[in-house]
Short mmCIF file of C-alpha atoms in Angstrom, two decimals:
data_model
loop_
_atom_site.label_atom_id
_atom_site.label_comp_id
_atom_site.label_asym_id
_atom_site.label_seq_id
_atom_site.Cartn_x
_atom_site.Cartn_y
_atom_site.Cartn_z
CA UNK I 1 -19.90 14.05 -11.14
CA UNK I 2 -16.19 13.26 -11.35
CA UNK I 3 -15.17 10.96 -14.20
CA UNK I 4 -12.73 8.05 -14.06
CA UNK I 5 -10.61 5.94 -16.39
CA UNK I 6 -9.71 2.51 -15.04
CA UNK I 7 -6.42 0.76 -15.87
CA UNK I 8 -6.16 -2.95 -15.11
CA UNK I 9 -2.58 -4.28 -15.37
CA UNK I 10 -2.43 -7.95 -16.43
CA UNK I 11 0.99 -8.08 -18.06
CA UNK I 12 3.04 -9.69 -15.27
CA UNK I 13 4.99 -12.94 -15.46
CA UNK I 14 2.98 -14.74 -12.73
CA UNK I 15 6.21 -16.45 -11.70
CA UNK I 16 4.92 -17.34 -8.22
CA UNK I 17 1.64 -18.77 -9.46
CA UNK I 18 3.33 -21.92 -10.84
CA UNK I 19 0.64 -23.07 -13.25
CA UNK I 20 1.59 -24.94 -16.42
CA UNK I 21 -1.35 -23.60 -18.41
CA UNK I 22 -2.40 -20.18 -17.10
CA UNK I 23 -1.00 -16.92 -15.87
CA UNK I 24 -2.99 -15.82 -12.84
CA UNK I 25 -5.13 -13.12 -14.55
CA UNK I 26 -6.37 -15.66 -17.07
CA UNK I 27 -7.01 -18.67 -14.84
CA UNK I 28 -10.70 -19.66 -14.57
CA UNK I 29 -12.48 -18.61 -11.38
CA UNK I 30 -16.14 -19.59 -11.05
CA UNK I 31 -16.48 -19.98 -14.83
CA UNK I 32 -14.84 -16.66 -15.73
CA UNK I 33 -11.22 -15.57 -16.03
CA UNK I 34 -9.87 -13.75 -12.99
CA UNK I 35 -9.30 -10.54 -14.96
CA UNK I 36 -12.95 -10.49 -16.04
CA UNK I 37 -14.10 -10.60 -12.42
CA UNK I 38 -11.88 -7.57 -11.73
CA UNK I 39 -12.99 -5.63 -14.80
CA UNK I 40 -16.70 -6.28 -14.37
CA UNK I 41 -16.71 -4.45 -11.03
CA UNK I 42 -16.26 -1.17 -12.94
CA UNK I 43 -18.27 -1.70 -16.11
CA UNK I 44 -21.69 -0.63 -14.87
CA UNK I 45 -20.62 2.55 -13.13
CA UNK I 46 -21.87 5.86 -14.53
CA UNK I 47 -18.67 7.59 -13.38
CA UNK I 48 -16.32 5.19 -15.20
CA UNK I 49 -15.88 6.37 -18.78
CA UNK I 50 -13.06 4.11 -19.95
CA UNK I 51 -11.52 0.76 -19.03
CA UNK I 52 -8.06 -0.22 -20.26
CA UNK I 53 -6.63 -3.72 -19.84
CA UNK I 54 -2.86 -4.10 -20.09
CA UNK I 55 -1.48 -7.42 -21.35
CA UNK I 56 1.98 -8.58 -22.35
CA UNK I 57 2.98 -8.84 -25.99
CA UNK I 58 3.61 -12.57 -25.57
CA UNK I 59 0.01 -13.11 -24.44
CA UNK I 60 -1.66 -11.04 -27.15
CA UNK I 61 -2.40 -13.79 -29.67
CA UNK I 62 -3.77 -16.21 -27.09
CA UNK I 63 -5.72 -13.41 -25.41
CA UNK I 64 -7.35 -12.37 -28.67
CA UNK I 65 -8.30 -15.96 -29.46
CA UNK I 66 -9.94 -16.45 -26.08
CA UNK I 67 -11.28 -13.04 -25.08
CA UNK I 68 -11.83 -10.96 -28.23
CA UNK I 69 -15.60 -11.29 -27.94
CA UNK I 70 -15.56 -10.21 -24.28
CA UNK I 71 -13.57 -7.04 -24.84
CA UNK I 72 -15.59 -6.13 -27.93
CA UNK I 73 -18.96 -6.53 -26.23
CA UNK I 74 -17.85 -4.77 -23.04
CA UNK I 75 -16.02 -1.93 -24.81
CA UNK I 76 -12.68 -2.61 -23.11
CA UNK I 77 -9.51 -1.20 -24.65
CA UNK I 78 -6.46 -3.49 -24.70
CA UNK I 79 -2.88 -2.22 -24.76
CA UNK I 80 0.48 -3.94 -24.51
CA UNK I 81 2.49 -3.52 -21.36
CA UNK I 82 6.18 -3.02 -20.73
CA UNK I 83 8.85 -4.95 -18.87
CA UNK I 84 7.63 -3.79 -15.44
CA UNK I 85 4.37 -2.79 -13.78
CA UNK I 86 5.36 0.87 -13.92
CA UNK I 87 6.12 0.70 -17.63
CA UNK I 88 2.82 -1.09 -18.26
CA UNK I 89 0.85 1.60 -16.45
CA UNK I 90 2.84 4.23 -18.31
CA UNK I 91 1.81 2.68 -21.64
CA UNK I 92 -1.84 2.58 -20.60
CA UNK I 93 -1.76 6.16 -19.30
CA UNK I 94 -0.95 7.33 -22.82
CA UNK I 95 -4.37 6.02 -23.89
CA UNK I 96 -6.33 7.62 -21.06
CA UNK I 97 -8.87 10.14 -22.27
CA UNK I 98 -7.90 13.74 -21.61
CA UNK I 99 -11.42 14.65 -20.53
CA UNK I 100 -11.48 12.35 -17.48
CA UNK I 101 -10.70 13.70 -14.03
CA UNK I 102 -9.19 10.67 -12.29
CA UNK I 103 -7.28 7.52 -13.13
CA UNK I 104 -7.93 4.32 -11.18
CA UNK I 105 -5.49 1.40 -11.24
CA UNK I 106 -6.74 -1.99 -10.10
CA UNK I 107 -4.82 -5.28 -10.16
CA UNK I 108 -6.22 -7.80 -12.62
CA UNK I 109 -5.50 -10.44 -9.97
CA UNK I 110 -7.77 -8.87 -7.31
CA UNK I 111 -11.15 -10.28 -8.34
CA UNK I 112 -12.85 -10.05 -4.93
CA UNK I 113 -13.78 -6.38 -5.01
CA UNK I 114 -17.06 -4.92 -3.78
CA UNK I 115 -18.87 -1.88 -5.16
CA UNK I 116 -18.95 -0.17 -1.77
CA UNK I 117 -15.13 -0.21 -1.56
CA UNK I 118 -14.88 1.34 -5.02
CA UNK I 119 -17.34 4.03 -3.93
CA UNK I 120 -15.27 4.81 -0.85
CA UNK I 121 -11.89 5.04 -2.56
CA UNK I 122 -13.34 7.09 -5.43
CA UNK I 123 -14.90 9.53 -2.97
CA UNK I 124 -11.64 9.81 -1.02
CA UNK I 125 -9.66 10.51 -4.19
CA UNK I 126 -12.10 13.23 -5.25
CA UNK I 127 -11.77 14.85 -1.82
CA UNK I 128 -7.99 14.55 -1.43
CA UNK I 129 -6.53 14.10 -4.94
CA UNK I 130 -5.22 10.56 -4.40
CA UNK I 131 -6.38 7.52 -2.44
CA UNK I 132 -5.76 3.81 -2.08
CA UNK I 133 -7.47 0.92 -0.37
CA UNK I 134 -5.50 -0.90 2.30
CA UNK I 135 -5.73 -2.85 5.54
CA UNK I 136 -3.89 -2.38 8.80
CA UNK I 137 -1.16 -4.88 9.57
CA UNK I 138 -2.28 -7.02 12.52
CA UNK I 139 0.28 -9.83 12.59
CA UNK I 140 3.63 -9.72 14.35
CA UNK I 141 6.33 -8.77 11.84
CA UNK I 142 9.80 -10.33 11.79
CA UNK I 143 12.85 -9.32 9.78
CA UNK I 144 14.44 -12.54 8.51
CA UNK I 145 17.90 -12.91 6.94
CA UNK I 146 19.06 -16.26 5.54
CA UNK I 147 16.16 -18.00 7.24
CA UNK I 148 16.91 -16.60 10.69
CA UNK I 149 14.87 -14.01 12.63
CA UNK I 150 16.97 -10.91 13.20
CA UNK I 151 14.43 -8.61 14.80
CA UNK I 152 10.76 -7.97 15.46
CA UNK I 153 9.48 -4.97 13.53
CA UNK I 154 6.87 -2.69 15.04
CA UNK I 155 3.56 -2.89 13.18
CA UNK I 156 2.42 0.48 14.50
CA UNK I 157 1.17 2.68 11.64
CA UNK I 158 1.85 -0.07 9.09
CA UNK I 159 -0.75 -0.84 6.42
CA UNK I 160 -0.85 -3.35 3.59
CA UNK I 161 -1.60 -1.47 0.40
CA UNK I 162 -4.26 -2.82 -1.97
CA UNK I 163 -5.97 -1.62 -5.11
CA UNK I 164 -7.91 0.24 -6.45
CA UNK I 165 -5.55 3.18 -6.25
CA UNK I 166 -7.01 6.41 -7.61
CA UNK I 167 -5.28 9.65 -8.60
CA UNK I 168 -6.10 12.94 -10.19
CA UNK I 169 -5.21 12.40 -13.83
CA UNK I 170 -2.61 15.16 -14.01
CA UNK I 171 -1.10 14.14 -10.66
CA UNK I 172 -0.35 10.66 -11.97
CA UNK I 173 0.87 11.95 -15.33
CA UNK I 174 3.25 14.35 -13.57
CA UNK I 175 4.47 11.68 -11.11
CA UNK I 176 5.35 9.30 -13.94
CA UNK I 177 6.98 12.07 -15.96
CA UNK I 178 9.11 13.16 -12.98
CA UNK I 179 10.19 9.63 -11.98
CA UNK I 180 13.41 8.23 -13.35
CA UNK I 181 13.28 5.14 -15.53
CA UNK I 182 14.73 3.16 -12.62
CA UNK I 183 12.06 4.42 -10.23
CA UNK I 184 9.31 3.49 -12.69
CA UNK I 185 10.72 -0.04 -12.90
CA UNK I 186 11.22 -0.39 -9.14
CA UNK I 187 7.84 0.96 -8.03
CA UNK I 188 5.55 -1.78 -6.75
CA UNK I 189 2.46 0.42 -6.92
CA UNK I 190 1.49 3.81 -8.32
CA UNK I 191 1.11 5.41 -4.89
CA UNK I 192 4.85 4.94 -4.45
CA UNK I 193 5.54 7.05 -7.54
CA UNK I 194 3.33 9.83 -6.19
CA UNK I 195 5.03 9.59 -2.77
CA UNK I 196 8.49 9.91 -4.36
CA UNK I 197 7.41 13.22 -5.88
CA UNK I 198 6.17 14.55 -2.54
CA UNK I 199 2.49 13.83 -3.09
CA UNK I 200 0.12 12.61 -0.38
CA UNK I 201 -2.15 9.58 -0.75
CA UNK I 202 -5.21 9.02 1.44
CA UNK I 203 -5.47 5.51 2.93
CA UNK I 204 -8.99 4.07 2.84
CA UNK I 205 -9.82 0.97 4.87
CA UNK I 206 -10.36 -1.97 2.56
CA UNK I 207 -10.97 -5.63 3.36
CA UNK I 208 -8.96 -8.85 3.74
CA UNK I 209 -11.33 -10.29 1.13
CA UNK I 210 -9.69 -8.05 -1.46
CA UNK I 211 -6.67 -10.34 -1.62
CA UNK I 212 -4.36 -10.41 -4.62
CA UNK I 213 -4.09 -13.86 -6.20
CA UNK I 214 -0.42 -14.80 -6.11
CA UNK I 215 -0.46 -18.57 -5.48
CA UNK I 216 -2.84 -21.45 -6.10
CA UNK I 217 -3.93 -21.21 -2.46
CA UNK I 218 -5.12 -17.65 -3.08
CA UNK I 219 -7.35 -18.97 -5.86
CA UNK I 220 -9.05 -21.31 -3.38
CA UNK I 221 -9.56 -18.35 -1.04
CA UNK I 222 -11.03 -16.25 -3.86
CA UNK I 223 -13.67 -18.87 -4.66
CA UNK I 224 -15.00 -18.57 -1.14
CA UNK I 225 -14.57 -14.79 -0.89
CA UNK I 226 -16.72 -14.19 -3.98
CA UNK I 227 -19.63 -15.80 -2.17
CA UNK I 228 -19.59 -13.36 0.75
CA UNK I 229 -18.80 -10.03 -0.91
CA UNK I 230 -21.18 -7.16 -0.16
CA UNK I 231 -23.88 -7.15 -2.86
CA UNK I 232 -23.86 -4.27 -5.35
CA UNK I 233 -26.68 -1.77 -5.72
CA UNK I 234 -27.53 -1.75 -9.41
CA UNK I 235 -30.26 0.91 -9.46
CA UNK I 236 -29.57 3.61 -11.99
CA UNK I 237 -26.63 1.79 -13.54
CA UNK I 238 -26.32 1.50 -17.31
CA UNK I 239 -25.60 -1.93 -18.74
CA UNK I 240 -22.62 -1.01 -20.94
CA UNK I 241 -21.41 2.60 -20.79
CA UNK I 242 -18.71 2.13 -23.42
CA UNK I 243 -20.22 2.61 -26.83
CA UNK I 244 -17.21 3.69 -28.88
CA UNK I 245 -14.29 1.81 -27.34
CA UNK I 246 -11.60 0.58 -29.73
CA UNK I 247 -10.70 -2.97 -28.74
CA UNK I 248 -7.08 -2.99 -29.97
CA UNK I 249 -5.14 0.26 -29.64
#
């Protein structure tokens, strides 16, 4: 069985979420923080050997006060991120165990994830070396400049990328090592870094339910989406596979 480390970035600024009290990964959703919903989807999998949560340095004290018990009980490692998503993933990648085969990155702000979608993207990554969830673009696309429509853009072959994104461990290490500092900062997802180095990433059909929380309206959507997610099959799953995780590394 292939083995996986999971990195969950939660170090962003949440500038579009516009909440006076919470960044989006930490806002309550059905009695649990959004990031916990995302993390818990991976915790009971036999093939997941490590889970790393990335937070910003400015959130560390508040995070420890609120969630120290959660990460200790669940065996989650916590690392500090950088000044961009790419830098944050780069920091976490340094803590990934060398004995795992694949690295999975999943947005902390995508709490509406089903086990079957994880299964599918994991299987695709094992078969092809790299895979991501995504959905085909179905709406009409317009290019807009200064509030005015300039042209209609063909949606043929266009997909909206989601997470999880899964890569052979060495493939991701090499892609980050080969990328310039500017590319690491500019990349909006890890698949882009692999693409820039000439790698191929398999697209796996995801679901509109797997929406990233960006605004308060997305939080309302997530409350409803959680109710209709495909139910997980728990047979043969261990309760807590992480027995020796160091909470603060």
